[in-house]
PDB file of C-alpha atoms in Angstrom:
ATOM      1  CA  ASN Y   1     -13.596  -3.428  27.240  1.00  0.00           C
ATOM      2  CA  SER Y   2     -12.838  -3.736  23.757  1.00  0.00           C
ATOM      3  CA  LYS Y   3     -16.159  -1.880  22.489  1.00  0.00           C
ATOM      4  CA  LEU Y   4     -15.334   0.661  19.688  1.00  0.00           C
ATOM      5  CA  ARG Y   5     -16.526   3.899  19.459  1.00  0.00           C
ATOM      6  CA  HIS Y   6     -17.432   5.451  16.086  1.00  0.00           C
ATOM      7  CA  VAL Y   7     -14.632   7.395  16.081  1.00  0.00           C
ATOM      8  CA  GLU Y   8     -12.389   4.688  16.790  1.00  0.00           C
ATOM      9  CA  LYS Y   9     -13.693   2.599  13.787  1.00  0.00           C
ATOM     10  CA  ASP Y  10     -14.074   5.090  11.315  1.00  0.00           C
ATOM     11  CA  VAL Y  11     -10.949   7.508  12.061  1.00  0.00           C
ATOM     12  CA  LEU Y  12      -8.180   6.004  14.551  1.00  0.00           C
ATOM     13  CA  ILE Y  13      -8.178   2.371  13.256  1.00  0.00           C
ATOM     14  CA  PRO Y  14      -8.303   3.552   9.756  1.00  0.00           C
ATOM     15  CA  GLN Y  15      -5.302   6.069  10.277  1.00  0.00           C
ATOM     16  CA  ILE Y  16      -2.994   3.323  11.794  1.00  0.00           C
ATOM     17  CA  MET Y  17      -4.052   1.271   8.546  1.00  0.00           C
ATOM     18  CA  ARG Y  18      -3.058   4.094   6.310  1.00  0.00           C
ATOM     19  CA  ASP Y  19      -0.021   4.365   8.134  1.00  0.00           C
ATOM     20  CA  ARG Y  20       0.761   0.877   8.085  1.00  0.00           C
ATOM     21  CA  ALA Y  21      -0.171   0.287   4.390  1.00  0.00           C
ATOM     22  CA  LYS Y  22       2.450   3.285   3.811  1.00  0.00           C
ATOM     23  CA  GLU Y  23       5.323   1.766   5.221  1.00  0.00           C
ATOM     24  CA  LEU Y  24       4.600  -2.094   3.958  1.00  0.00           C
ATOM     25  CA  CYS Y  25       4.272   0.030   0.362  1.00  0.00           C
ATOM     26  CA  SER Y  26       7.323   2.196   0.934  1.00  0.00           C
ATOM     27  CA  ASP Y  27       9.240   0.731  -2.464  1.00  0.00           C
ATOM     28  CA  LYS Y  28       5.989   1.594  -4.349  1.00  0.00           C
ATOM     29  CA  VAL Y  29       5.769   5.123  -2.366  1.00  0.00           C
ATOM     30  CA  GLN Y  30       9.631   6.044  -3.285  1.00  0.00           C
ATOM     31  CA  ALA Y  31       9.346   4.779  -6.972  1.00  0.00           C
ATOM     32  CA  PHE Y  32       5.986   7.242  -7.667  1.00  0.00           C
ATOM     33  CA  THR Y  33       7.632  10.072  -5.441  1.00  0.00           C
ATOM     34  CA  LYS Y  34      10.795   9.680  -7.533  1.00  0.00           C
ATOM     35  CA  CYS Y  35       8.779   9.629 -10.662  1.00  0.00           C
ATOM     36  CA  CYS Y  36       6.934  12.540  -9.620  1.00  0.00           C
ATOM     37  CA  GLN Y  37      10.261  14.599  -8.695  1.00  0.00           C
ATOM     38  CA  GLU Y  38      11.883  13.803 -12.149  1.00  0.00           C
ATOM     39  CA  THR Y  39       8.720  14.364 -14.445  1.00  0.00           C
ATOM     40  CA  GLY Y  40       7.310  17.666 -12.922  1.00  0.00           C
ATOM     41  CA  LEU Y  41       4.594  18.878 -14.619  1.00  0.00           C
ATOM     42  CA  LEU Y  42       4.126  15.489 -16.878  1.00  0.00           C
ATOM     43  CA  MET Y  43       3.984  13.257 -13.523  1.00  0.00           C
ATOM     44  CA  VAL Y  44      -0.197  12.614 -14.518  1.00  0.00           C
ATOM     45  CA  VAL Y  45       0.924  10.995 -17.657  1.00  0.00           C
ATOM     46  CA  LYS Y  46       4.562   9.880 -16.997  1.00  0.00           C
ATOM     47  CA  CYS Y  47       3.887   8.443 -13.810  1.00  0.00           C
ATOM     48  CA  ARG Y  48       0.806   6.509 -14.414  1.00  0.00           C
ATOM     49  CA  GLN Y  49       2.506   2.841 -13.969  1.00  0.00           C
ATOM     50  CA  GLU Y  50       4.026   3.916 -10.804  1.00  0.00           C
ATOM     51  CA  ASN Y  51       0.692   5.596  -9.537  1.00  0.00           C
ATOM     52  CA  THR Y  52      -1.574   2.371 -10.628  1.00  0.00           C
ATOM     53  CA  ALA Y  53       1.117   0.178  -8.405  1.00  0.00           C
ATOM     54  CA  LEU Y  54       0.833   2.201  -5.533  1.00  0.00           C
ATOM     55  CA  LYS Y  55      -2.777   2.353  -5.275  1.00  0.00           C
ATOM     56  CA  ASP Y  56      -3.198  -1.277  -5.919  1.00  0.00           C
ATOM     57  CA  CYS Y  57      -0.702  -1.842  -3.038  1.00  0.00           C
ATOM     58  CA  LEU Y  58      -2.352   0.385  -0.713  1.00  0.00           C
ATOM     59  CA  VAL Y  59      -6.068  -0.934  -1.810  1.00  0.00           C
ATOM     60  CA  GLY Y  60      -4.969  -4.236  -1.116  1.00  0.00           C
ATOM     61  CA  TYR Y  61      -4.031  -3.809   2.570  1.00  0.00           C
ATOM     62  CA  TYR Y  62      -7.354  -1.391   3.080  1.00  0.00           C
ATOM     63  CA  SER Y  63      -9.595  -4.548   1.812  1.00  0.00           C
ATOM     64  CA  ASP Y  64      -7.803  -7.057   3.824  1.00  0.00           C
ATOM     65  CA  PRO Y  65      -9.923  -7.873   6.774  1.00  0.00           C
ATOM     66  CA  LEU Y  66      -6.984  -9.524   8.568  1.00  0.00           C
ATOM     67  CA  PHE Y  67      -4.871  -6.498   8.072  1.00  0.00           C
ATOM     68  CA  TYR Y  68      -7.807  -4.539   9.579  1.00  0.00           C
ATOM     69  CA  GLU Y  69      -8.090  -6.805  12.777  1.00  0.00           C
ATOM     70  CA  GLU Y  70      -4.332  -6.557  13.104  1.00  0.00           C
ATOM     71  CA  CYS Y  71      -4.716  -2.655  13.133  1.00  0.00           C
ATOM     72  CA  LYS Y  72      -7.374  -2.782  15.595  1.00  0.00           C
ATOM     73  CA  THR Y  73      -5.558  -4.942  18.061  1.00  0.00           C
ATOM     74  CA  GLU Y  74      -2.884  -2.611  17.859  1.00  0.00           C
ATOM     75  CA  TYR Y  75      -5.090   0.263  18.373  1.00  0.00           C
ATOM     76  CA  LEU Y  76      -6.665  -1.563  21.499  1.00  0.00           C
ATOM     77  CA  LYS Y  77      -3.252  -2.452  22.681  1.00  0.00           C
ATOM     78  CA  GLN Y  78      -2.203   1.266  22.630  1.00  0.00           C
ATOM     79  CA  ARG Y  79      -5.791   2.422  23.879  1.00  0.00           C
ATOM     80  CA  GLU Y  80      -5.227  -0.182  27.207  1.00  0.00           C
ATOM     81  CA  GLU Y  81      -1.569   1.164  27.789  1.00  0.00           C
ATOM     82  CA  TYR Y  82      -3.002   4.606  27.621  1.00  0.00           C
ATOM     83  CA  ARG Y  83      -5.749   4.160  30.069  1.00  0.00           C
ATOM     84  CA  ALA Y  84      -3.497   2.453  32.139  1.00  0.00           C
ATOM     85  CA  THR Y  85      -0.665   4.899  32.136  1.00  0.00           C
ATOM     86  CA  GLY Y  86      -2.198   8.258  31.192  1.00  0.00           C
ATOM     87  CA  ILE Y  87       0.968   8.372  28.542  1.00  0.00           C
ATOM     88  CA  LYS Y  88      -0.017   8.831  24.932  1.00  0.00           C
ATOM     89  CA  LYS Y  89       2.449   6.517  22.668  1.00  0.00           C
ATOM     90  CA  LYS Y  90       3.229   8.102  19.765  1.00  0.00           C
ATOM     91  CA  ARG Y  91       3.674   5.351  16.510  1.00  0.00           C
ATOM     92  CA  GLN Y  92       7.062   5.245  15.308  1.00  0.00           C
ATOM     93  CA  LYS Y  93       7.392   5.286  11.573  1.00  0.00           C
ATOM     94  CA  ILE Y  94       9.816   3.382   9.731  1.00  0.00           C
ATOM     95  CA  THR Y  95      11.597   5.198   7.329  1.00  0.00           C
ATOM     96  CA  SER Y  96      14.145   3.587   5.079  1.00  0.00           C
ATOM     97  CA  ASN Y  97      17.240   5.569   3.633  1.00  0.00           C
ATOM     98  CA  VAL Y  98      17.321   4.453  -0.044  1.00  0.00           C
TER      99      VAL Y  98
END
């Protein structure tokens, strides 16, 4: 049964989208984080370019219908495995050591 509840459509699938988008935009996340760490209180002014690049990357994924469908398929697969086994699988986060 692939019918989605409200919480699945509005909370659980968007959470997968956010996590995956952060992984896919990790270079921009790192650039923004590094800029903020280096500039301190002036980050609002000095890190504008990095912040814009990060937002553009994330929004690009959030507004992509194919990306939504990929994340929905991933969620449904996780839900099916959970229903079959009763074991909740934690999403592995991809981290890069740069």
